[in-house]
Tab-separated table of C-alpha atoms in Angstrom:
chain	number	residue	atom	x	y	z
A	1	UNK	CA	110.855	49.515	172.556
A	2	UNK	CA	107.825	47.172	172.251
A	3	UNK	CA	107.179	45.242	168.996
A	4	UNK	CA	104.070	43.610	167.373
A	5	UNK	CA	104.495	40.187	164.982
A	6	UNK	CA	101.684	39.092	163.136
A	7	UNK	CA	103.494	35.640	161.978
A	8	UNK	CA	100.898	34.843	159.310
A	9	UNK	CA	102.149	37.305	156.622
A	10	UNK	CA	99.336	35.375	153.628
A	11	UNK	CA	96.215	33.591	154.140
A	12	UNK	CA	93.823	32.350	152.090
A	13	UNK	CA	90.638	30.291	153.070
A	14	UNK	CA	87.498	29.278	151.790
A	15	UNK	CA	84.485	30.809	152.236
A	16	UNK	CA	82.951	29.436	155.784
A	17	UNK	CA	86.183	28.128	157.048
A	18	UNK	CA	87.061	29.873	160.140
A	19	UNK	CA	90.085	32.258	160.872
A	20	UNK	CA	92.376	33.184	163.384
A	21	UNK	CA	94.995	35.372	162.866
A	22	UNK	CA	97.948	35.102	165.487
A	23	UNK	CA	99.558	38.719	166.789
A	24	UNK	CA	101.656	38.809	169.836
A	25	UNK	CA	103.436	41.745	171.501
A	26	UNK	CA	106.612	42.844	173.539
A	27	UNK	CA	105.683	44.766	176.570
A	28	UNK	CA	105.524	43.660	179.956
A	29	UNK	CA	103.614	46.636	181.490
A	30	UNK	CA	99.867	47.463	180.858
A	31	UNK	CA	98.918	47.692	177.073
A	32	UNK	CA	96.188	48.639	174.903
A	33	UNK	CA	95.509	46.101	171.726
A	34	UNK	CA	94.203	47.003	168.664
A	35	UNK	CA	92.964	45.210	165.657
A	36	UNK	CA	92.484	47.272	162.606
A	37	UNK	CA	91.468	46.027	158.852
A	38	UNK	CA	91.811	47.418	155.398
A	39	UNK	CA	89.510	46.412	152.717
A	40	UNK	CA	90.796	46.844	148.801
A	41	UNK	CA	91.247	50.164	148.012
A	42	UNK	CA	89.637	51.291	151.301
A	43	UNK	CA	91.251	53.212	153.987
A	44	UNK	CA	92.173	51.528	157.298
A	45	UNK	CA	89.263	51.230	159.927
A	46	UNK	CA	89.312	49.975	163.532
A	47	UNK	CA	87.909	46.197	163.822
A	48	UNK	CA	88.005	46.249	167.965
A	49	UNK	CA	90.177	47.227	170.440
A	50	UNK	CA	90.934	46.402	173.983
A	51	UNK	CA	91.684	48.823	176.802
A	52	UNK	CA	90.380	46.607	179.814
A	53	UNK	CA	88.129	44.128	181.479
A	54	UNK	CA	86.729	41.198	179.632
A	55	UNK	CA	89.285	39.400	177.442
A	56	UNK	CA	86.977	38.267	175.194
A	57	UNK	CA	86.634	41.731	172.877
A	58	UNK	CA	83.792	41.062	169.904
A	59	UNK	CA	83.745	44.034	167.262
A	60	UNK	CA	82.233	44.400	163.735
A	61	UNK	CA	81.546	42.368	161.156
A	62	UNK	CA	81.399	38.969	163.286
A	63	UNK	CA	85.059	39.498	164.570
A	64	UNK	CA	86.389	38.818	168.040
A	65	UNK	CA	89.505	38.682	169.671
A	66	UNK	CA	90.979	37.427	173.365
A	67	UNK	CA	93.777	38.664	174.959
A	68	UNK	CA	95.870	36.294	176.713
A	69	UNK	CA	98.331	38.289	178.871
A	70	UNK	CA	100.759	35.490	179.939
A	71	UNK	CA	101.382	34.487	176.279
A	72	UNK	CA	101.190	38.193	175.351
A	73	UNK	CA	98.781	37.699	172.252
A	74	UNK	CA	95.835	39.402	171.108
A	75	UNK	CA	94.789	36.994	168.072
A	76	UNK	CA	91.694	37.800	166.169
A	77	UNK	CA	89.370	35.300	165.060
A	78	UNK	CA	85.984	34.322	162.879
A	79	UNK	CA	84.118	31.312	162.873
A	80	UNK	CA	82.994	31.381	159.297
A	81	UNK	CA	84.497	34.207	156.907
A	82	UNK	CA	82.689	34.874	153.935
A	83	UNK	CA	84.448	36.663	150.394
A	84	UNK	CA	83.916	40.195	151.939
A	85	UNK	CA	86.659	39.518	154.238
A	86	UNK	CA	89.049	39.592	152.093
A	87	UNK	CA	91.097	42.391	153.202
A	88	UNK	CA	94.668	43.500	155.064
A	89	UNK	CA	94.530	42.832	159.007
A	90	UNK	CA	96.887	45.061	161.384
A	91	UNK	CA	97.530	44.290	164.894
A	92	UNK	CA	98.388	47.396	166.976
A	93	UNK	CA	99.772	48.195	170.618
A	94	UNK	CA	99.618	51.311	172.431
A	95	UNK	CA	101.629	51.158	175.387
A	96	UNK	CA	101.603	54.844	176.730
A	97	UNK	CA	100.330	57.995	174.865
A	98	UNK	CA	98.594	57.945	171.730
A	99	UNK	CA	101.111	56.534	169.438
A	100	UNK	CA	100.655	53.107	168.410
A	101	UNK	CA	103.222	50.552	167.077
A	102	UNK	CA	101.896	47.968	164.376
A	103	UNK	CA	102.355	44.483	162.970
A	104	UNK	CA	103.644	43.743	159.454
A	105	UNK	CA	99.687	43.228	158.760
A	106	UNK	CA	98.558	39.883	157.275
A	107	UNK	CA	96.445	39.870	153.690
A	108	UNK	CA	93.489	37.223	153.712
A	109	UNK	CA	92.013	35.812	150.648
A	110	UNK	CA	88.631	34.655	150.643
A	111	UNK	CA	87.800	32.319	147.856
A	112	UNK	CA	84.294	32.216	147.038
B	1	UNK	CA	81.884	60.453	160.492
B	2	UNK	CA	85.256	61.447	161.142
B	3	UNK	CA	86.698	62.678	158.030
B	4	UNK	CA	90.430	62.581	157.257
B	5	UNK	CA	91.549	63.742	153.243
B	6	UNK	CA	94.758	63.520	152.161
B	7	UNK	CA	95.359	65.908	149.121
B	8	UNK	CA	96.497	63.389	146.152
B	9	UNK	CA	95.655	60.139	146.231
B	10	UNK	CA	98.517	58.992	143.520
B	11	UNK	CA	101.600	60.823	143.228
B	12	UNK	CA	104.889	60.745	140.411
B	13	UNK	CA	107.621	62.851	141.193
B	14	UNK	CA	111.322	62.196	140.537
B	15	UNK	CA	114.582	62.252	142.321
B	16	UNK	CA	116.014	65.152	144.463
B	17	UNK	CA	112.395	67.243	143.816
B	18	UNK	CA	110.876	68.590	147.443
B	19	UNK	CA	107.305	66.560	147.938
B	20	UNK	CA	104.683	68.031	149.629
B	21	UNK	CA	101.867	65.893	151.394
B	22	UNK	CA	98.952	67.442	152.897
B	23	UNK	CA	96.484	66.404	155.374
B	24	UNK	CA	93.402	67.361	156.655
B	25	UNK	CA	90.879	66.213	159.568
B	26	UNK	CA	87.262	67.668	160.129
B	27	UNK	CA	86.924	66.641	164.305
B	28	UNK	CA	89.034	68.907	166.147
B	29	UNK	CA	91.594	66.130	166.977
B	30	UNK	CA	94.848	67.353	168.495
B	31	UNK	CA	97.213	64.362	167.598
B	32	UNK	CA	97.905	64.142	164.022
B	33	UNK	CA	99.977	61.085	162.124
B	34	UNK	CA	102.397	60.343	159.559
B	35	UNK	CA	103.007	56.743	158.495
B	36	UNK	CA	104.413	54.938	155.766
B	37	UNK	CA	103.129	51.940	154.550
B	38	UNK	CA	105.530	49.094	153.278
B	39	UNK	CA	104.406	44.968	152.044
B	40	UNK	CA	105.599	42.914	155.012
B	41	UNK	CA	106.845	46.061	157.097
B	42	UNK	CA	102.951	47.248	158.495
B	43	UNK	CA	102.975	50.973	159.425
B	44	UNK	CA	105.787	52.874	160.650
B	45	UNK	CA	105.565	56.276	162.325
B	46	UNK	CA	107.297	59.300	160.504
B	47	UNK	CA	106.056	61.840	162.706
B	48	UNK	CA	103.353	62.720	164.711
B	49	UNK	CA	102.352	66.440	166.173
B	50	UNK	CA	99.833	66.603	169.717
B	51	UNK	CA	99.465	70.714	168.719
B	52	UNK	CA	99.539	73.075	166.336
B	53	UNK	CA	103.629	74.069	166.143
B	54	UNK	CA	104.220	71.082	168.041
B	55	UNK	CA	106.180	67.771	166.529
B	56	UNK	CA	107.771	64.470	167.683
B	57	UNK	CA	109.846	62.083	166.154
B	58	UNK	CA	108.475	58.517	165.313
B	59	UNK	CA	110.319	55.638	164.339
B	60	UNK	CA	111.719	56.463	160.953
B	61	UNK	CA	112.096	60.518	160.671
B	62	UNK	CA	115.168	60.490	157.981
B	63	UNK	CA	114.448	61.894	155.131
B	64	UNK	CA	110.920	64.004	156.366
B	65	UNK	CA	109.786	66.979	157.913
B	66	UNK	CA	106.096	68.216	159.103
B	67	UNK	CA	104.940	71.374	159.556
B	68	UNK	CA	101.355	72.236	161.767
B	69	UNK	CA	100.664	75.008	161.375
B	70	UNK	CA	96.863	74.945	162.031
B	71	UNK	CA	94.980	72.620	163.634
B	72	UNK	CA	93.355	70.306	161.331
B	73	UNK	CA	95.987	70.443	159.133
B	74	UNK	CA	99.200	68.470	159.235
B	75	UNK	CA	101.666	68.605	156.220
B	76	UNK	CA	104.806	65.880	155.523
B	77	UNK	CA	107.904	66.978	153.396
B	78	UNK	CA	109.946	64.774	151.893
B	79	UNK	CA	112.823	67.611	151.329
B	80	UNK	CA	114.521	65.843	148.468
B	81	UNK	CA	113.003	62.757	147.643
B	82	UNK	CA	114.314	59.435	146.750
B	83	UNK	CA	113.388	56.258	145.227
B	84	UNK	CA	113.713	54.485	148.492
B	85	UNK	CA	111.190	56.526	149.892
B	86	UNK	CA	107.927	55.145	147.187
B	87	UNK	CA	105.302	54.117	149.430
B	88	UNK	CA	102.139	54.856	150.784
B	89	UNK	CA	101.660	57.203	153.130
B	90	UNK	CA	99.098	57.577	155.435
B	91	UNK	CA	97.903	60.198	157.693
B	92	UNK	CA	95.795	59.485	160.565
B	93	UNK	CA	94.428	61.862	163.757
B	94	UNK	CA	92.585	61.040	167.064
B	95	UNK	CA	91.967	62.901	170.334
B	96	UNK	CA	94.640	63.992	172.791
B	97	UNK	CA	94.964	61.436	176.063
B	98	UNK	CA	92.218	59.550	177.227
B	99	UNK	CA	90.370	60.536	174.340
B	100	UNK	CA	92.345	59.173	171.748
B	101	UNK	CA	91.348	55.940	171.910
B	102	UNK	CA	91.111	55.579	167.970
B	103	UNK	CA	92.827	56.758	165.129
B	104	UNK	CA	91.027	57.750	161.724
B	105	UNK	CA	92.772	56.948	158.556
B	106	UNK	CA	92.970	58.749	155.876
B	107	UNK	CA	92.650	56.961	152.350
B	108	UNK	CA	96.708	57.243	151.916
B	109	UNK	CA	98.986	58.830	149.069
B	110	UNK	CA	100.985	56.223	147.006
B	111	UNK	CA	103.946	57.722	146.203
B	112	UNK	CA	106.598	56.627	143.152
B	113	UNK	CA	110.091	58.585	143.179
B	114	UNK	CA	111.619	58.121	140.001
Protein backbone atom coordinates (compact mmCIF):
# COMPACT_ATOMS: atom_id res chain seq x y z
CA UNK A 1 0.00 0.00 0.00
CA UNK A 2 1.51 3.46 -0.75
CA UNK A 3 2.41 5.84 2.12
CA UNK A 4 2.91 9.66 2.42
CA UNK A 5 5.67 11.22 5.18
CA UNK A 6 5.67 14.71 5.74
CA UNK A 7 9.05 14.59 8.00
CA UNK A 8 8.61 18.12 9.35
CA UNK A 9 5.90 17.34 11.97
CA UNK A 10 6.41 21.52 13.66
CA UNK A 11 7.56 24.58 12.08
CA UNK A 12 7.74 27.82 13.02
CA UNK A 13 9.25 30.84 11.02
CA UNK A 14 9.24 34.37 10.93
CA UNK A 15 7.26 36.39 9.02
CA UNK A 16 9.09 36.76 5.37
CA UNK A 17 11.32 33.83 5.82
CA UNK A 18 10.59 31.36 3.22
CA UNK A 19 9.15 27.73 3.58
CA UNK A 20 9.36 24.49 2.22
CA UNK A 21 7.72 21.76 3.54
CA UNK A 22 9.23 18.24 2.53
CA UNK A 23 6.45 15.27 1.60
CA UNK A 24 7.54 12.23 -0.21
CA UNK A 25 5.54 9.17 -1.29
CA UNK A 26 5.66 5.29 -1.87
CA UNK A 27 4.37 4.37 -5.22
CA UNK A 28 6.20 3.53 -8.16
CA UNK A 29 3.34 3.73 -10.74
CA UNK A 30 1.62 7.01 -11.92
CA UNK A 31 0.29 9.24 -8.99
CA UNK A 32 -1.71 12.18 -8.37
CA UNK A 33 -0.21 14.75 -5.51
CA UNK A 34 -2.08 16.80 -3.47
CA UNK A 35 -1.36 19.57 -1.10
CA UNK A 36 -4.15 20.57 1.15
CA UNK A 37 -4.09 23.27 4.21
CA UNK A 38 -6.17 23.89 7.26
CA UNK A 39 -6.34 27.23 8.77
CA UNK A 40 -7.42 27.49 12.77
CA UNK A 41 -10.66 26.43 13.24
CA UNK A 42 -11.28 26.24 9.46
CA UNK A 43 -12.11 23.23 7.52
CA UNK A 44 -9.53 21.64 5.19
CA UNK A 45 -9.23 23.26 1.62
CA UNK A 46 -7.16 22.19 -1.41
CA UNK A 47 -3.81 24.41 -1.79
CA UNK A 48 -2.84 22.72 -5.45
CA UNK A 49 -2.71 19.58 -6.83
CA UNK A 50 -0.92 17.79 -9.55
CA UNK A 51 -2.38 15.34 -12.05
CA UNK A 52 0.17 15.97 -15.01
CA UNK A 53 2.44 18.02 -17.16
CA UNK A 54 4.48 20.82 -15.75
CA UNK A 55 6.19 19.95 -12.45
CA UNK A 56 6.24 23.17 -11.31
CA UNK A 57 2.33 23.35 -9.84
CA UNK A 58 1.65 27.18 -8.34
CA UNK A 59 -1.81 27.37 -6.39
CA UNK A 60 -3.33 29.94 -3.96
CA UNK A 61 -2.17 32.13 -1.70
CA UNK A 62 1.53 32.44 -3.22
CA UNK A 63 2.11 28.58 -2.84
CA UNK A 64 3.87 26.28 -5.26
CA UNK A 65 5.05 22.97 -5.34
CA UNK A 66 7.44 20.62 -7.83
CA UNK A 67 7.25 17.19 -8.19
CA UNK A 68 10.35 15.38 -8.53
CA UNK A 69 9.50 11.81 -9.64
CA UNK A 70 12.93 10.10 -9.17
CA UNK A 71 13.13 11.26 -5.51
CA UNK A 72 9.35 10.70 -5.24
CA UNK A 73 8.57 14.14 -3.47
CA UNK A 74 6.06 16.66 -3.95
CA UNK A 75 7.39 19.45 -1.39
CA UNK A 76 5.51 22.66 -1.15
CA UNK A 77 7.12 25.85 -0.86
CA UNK A 78 6.81 29.94 -0.26
CA UNK A 79 9.26 32.46 -0.68
CA UNK A 80 8.10 34.80 2.01
CA UNK A 81 5.17 33.58 4.43
CA UNK A 82 3.44 36.11 6.20
CA UNK A 83 1.26 35.41 9.89
CA UNK A 84 -1.82 34.25 7.83
CA UNK A 85 -0.05 31.16 7.06
CA UNK A 86 -0.13 29.88 10.00
CA UNK A 87 -2.08 26.84 9.55
CA UNK A 88 -1.93 22.67 9.30
CA UNK A 89 -0.38 21.47 5.82
CA UNK A 90 -1.42 17.83 4.44
CA UNK A 91 0.29 16.14 1.69
CA UNK A 92 -1.97 13.68 -0.19
CA UNK A 93 -1.56 10.83 -2.93
CA UNK A 94 -4.11 9.35 -5.02
CA UNK A 95 -2.83 6.50 -6.75
CA UNK A 96 -6.00 4.92 -8.44
CA UNK A 97 -9.70 5.83 -7.74
CA UNK A 98 -10.78 8.57 -5.69
CA UNK A 99 -9.46 7.67 -2.37
CA UNK A 100 -6.56 9.47 -1.21
CA UNK A 101 -3.91 8.49 1.42
CA UNK A 102 -2.39 11.45 3.58
CA UNK A 103 0.67 12.61 5.48
CA UNK A 104 0.79 13.05 9.27
CA UNK A 105 0.28 16.93 8.23
CA UNK A 106 2.85 19.47 9.49
CA UNK A 107 1.56 22.71 11.77
CA UNK A 108 3.44 26.06 10.80
CA UNK A 109 3.73 28.95 13.07
CA UNK A 110 4.11 32.25 11.75
CA UNK A 111 5.48 34.73 14.17
CA UNK A 112 4.64 38.15 13.38
CA UNK B 1 -19.39 26.79 -3.28
CA UNK B 2 -19.46 23.30 -2.52
CA UNK B 3 -21.07 22.88 0.72
CA UNK B 4 -20.37 19.94 3.05
CA UNK B 5 -22.20 20.17 6.96
CA UNK B 6 -21.57 17.84 9.35
CA UNK B 7 -24.44 17.79 12.01
CA UNK B 8 -22.53 18.67 15.48
CA UNK B 9 -19.61 20.33 15.46
CA UNK B 10 -18.57 19.21 19.27
CA UNK B 11 -19.72 16.09 20.64
CA UNK B 12 -19.63 14.32 24.59
CA UNK B 13 -20.86 11.01 24.81
CA UNK B 14 -19.61 8.22 27.09
CA UNK B 15 -18.54 4.66 26.92
CA UNK B 16 -20.47 1.73 25.26
CA UNK B 17 -23.38 4.54 23.99
CA UNK B 18 -24.10 4.07 19.93
CA UNK B 19 -22.81 7.60 18.19
CA UNK B 20 -24.36 8.81 15.35
CA UNK B 21 -22.50 11.22 12.83
CA UNK B 22 -24.23 12.74 10.02
CA UNK B 23 -23.17 14.25 6.87
CA UNK B 24 -24.42 16.17 4.26
CA UNK B 25 -23.17 17.59 0.72
CA UNK B 26 -25.17 20.11 -1.55
CA UNK B 27 -23.27 19.10 -5.28
CA UNK B 28 -24.53 15.88 -6.29
CA UNK B 29 -21.15 14.13 -5.56
CA UNK B 30 -21.26 10.34 -5.65
CA UNK B 31 -18.14 9.49 -3.44
CA UNK B 32 -18.65 10.33 0.08
CA UNK B 33 -15.77 10.15 3.06
CA UNK B 34 -15.17 9.24 6.50
CA UNK B 35 -11.89 10.17 8.18
CA UNK B 36 -10.54 10.52 11.45
CA UNK B 37 -8.26 12.99 12.36
CA UNK B 38 -5.36 12.21 14.91
CA UNK B 39 -1.99 14.88 16.05
CA UNK B 40 0.93 13.30 14.19
CA UNK B 41 -1.29 10.48 12.47
CA UNK B 42 -2.90 13.00 9.37
CA UNK B 43 -6.20 11.53 8.08
CA UNK B 44 -7.12 8.04 7.97
CA UNK B 45 -9.98 6.59 5.94
CA UNK B 46 -12.92 4.89 7.93
CA UNK B 47 -15.06 4.38 5.10
CA UNK B 48 -15.98 5.72 2.02
CA UNK B 49 -19.37 4.94 -0.20
CA UNK B 50 -19.20 5.73 -4.47
CA UNK B 51 -23.41 5.23 -4.27
CA UNK B 52 -26.21 5.39 -2.42
CA UNK B 53 -26.33 1.60 -0.60
CA UNK B 54 -22.92 1.22 -1.64
CA UNK B 55 -19.73 1.06 0.98
CA UNK B 56 -15.99 0.19 1.07
CA UNK B 57 -13.66 -0.33 3.65
CA UNK B 58 -10.77 2.24 4.26
CA UNK B 59 -7.89 1.84 6.30
CA UNK B 60 -9.19 1.68 9.82
CA UNK B 61 -13.02 0.27 9.71
CA UNK B 62 -12.99 -1.37 13.45
CA UNK B 63 -15.15 -0.05 15.49
CA UNK B 64 -17.60 1.94 12.59
CA UNK B 65 -20.29 1.46 10.33
CA UNK B 66 -21.96 3.87 7.50
CA UNK B 67 -25.08 3.78 6.19
CA UNK B 68 -26.13 5.81 2.55
CA UNK B 69 -28.99 5.75 2.24
CA UNK B 70 -29.58 8.84 0.01
CA UNK B 71 -27.39 10.55 -1.94
CA UNK B 72 -26.10 13.54 -0.30
CA UNK B 73 -26.20 12.05 2.79
CA UNK B 74 -23.62 9.78 4.35
CA UNK B 75 -23.95 8.74 8.09
CA UNK B 76 -20.88 7.06 10.43
CA UNK B 77 -21.77 4.85 13.53
CA UNK B 78 -19.61 4.29 16.05
CA UNK B 79 -21.83 1.16 17.44
CA UNK B 80 -20.48 1.29 20.95
CA UNK B 81 -18.08 3.84 21.42
CA UNK B 82 -14.87 4.02 23.22
CA UNK B 83 -12.42 6.34 24.58
CA UNK B 84 -9.89 5.32 22.04
CA UNK B 85 -12.02 6.39 19.43
CA UNK B 86 -12.05 10.69 20.60
CA UNK B 87 -11.09 12.42 17.59
CA UNK B 88 -12.14 14.45 14.91
CA UNK B 89 -13.90 13.28 12.31
CA UNK B 90 -14.24 14.52 9.09
CA UNK B 91 -16.43 13.93 6.22
CA UNK B 92 -15.51 14.88 2.84
CA UNK B 93 -17.29 14.14 -0.91
CA UNK B 94 -16.10 14.72 -4.55
CA UNK B 95 -17.21 13.46 -7.97
CA UNK B 96 -17.09 9.85 -9.14
CA UNK B 97 -13.81 9.06 -11.58
CA UNK B 98 -12.33 11.56 -13.57
CA UNK B 99 -14.34 14.00 -11.93
CA UNK B 100 -13.26 13.67 -8.59
CA UNK B 101 -10.37 15.43 -8.75
CA UNK B 102 -11.02 17.26 -5.30
CA UNK B 103 -12.46 16.51 -2.17
CA UNK B 104 -14.60 19.11 -0.05
CA UNK B 105 -14.23 19.04 3.63
CA UNK B 106 -16.54 19.37 5.88
CA UNK B 107 -15.76 21.54 9.11
CA UNK B 108 -15.27 18.07 11.23
CA UNK B 109 -16.98 16.71 14.55
CA UNK B 110 -14.58 16.52 17.60
CA UNK B 111 -15.57 13.80 19.41
CA UNK B 112 -14.70 12.98 23.42
CA UNK B 113 -15.81 9.34 24.67
CA UNK B 114 -15.82 9.36 28.23
Amino acid sequence: AQSVSQHNHHVILSEAASLELGCNYSYGGTVNLFWYVQYPGQHLQLLLKYFSGDPLVKGIKGFEAEFIKSKFSFNLRKPSVQWSDTAEYFCAVRVAGNMLTFGGGTRLMVKP
Amino acid sequence: DVKVTQSSRYLVKRTGEKVFLECVQDMDHENMFWYRQDPGLGLRLIYFSYDVKMKEKGDIPEGYSVSREKKERFSLILESASTNQTSMYLCASSFFGLRGNEQFFGPGTRLTVL
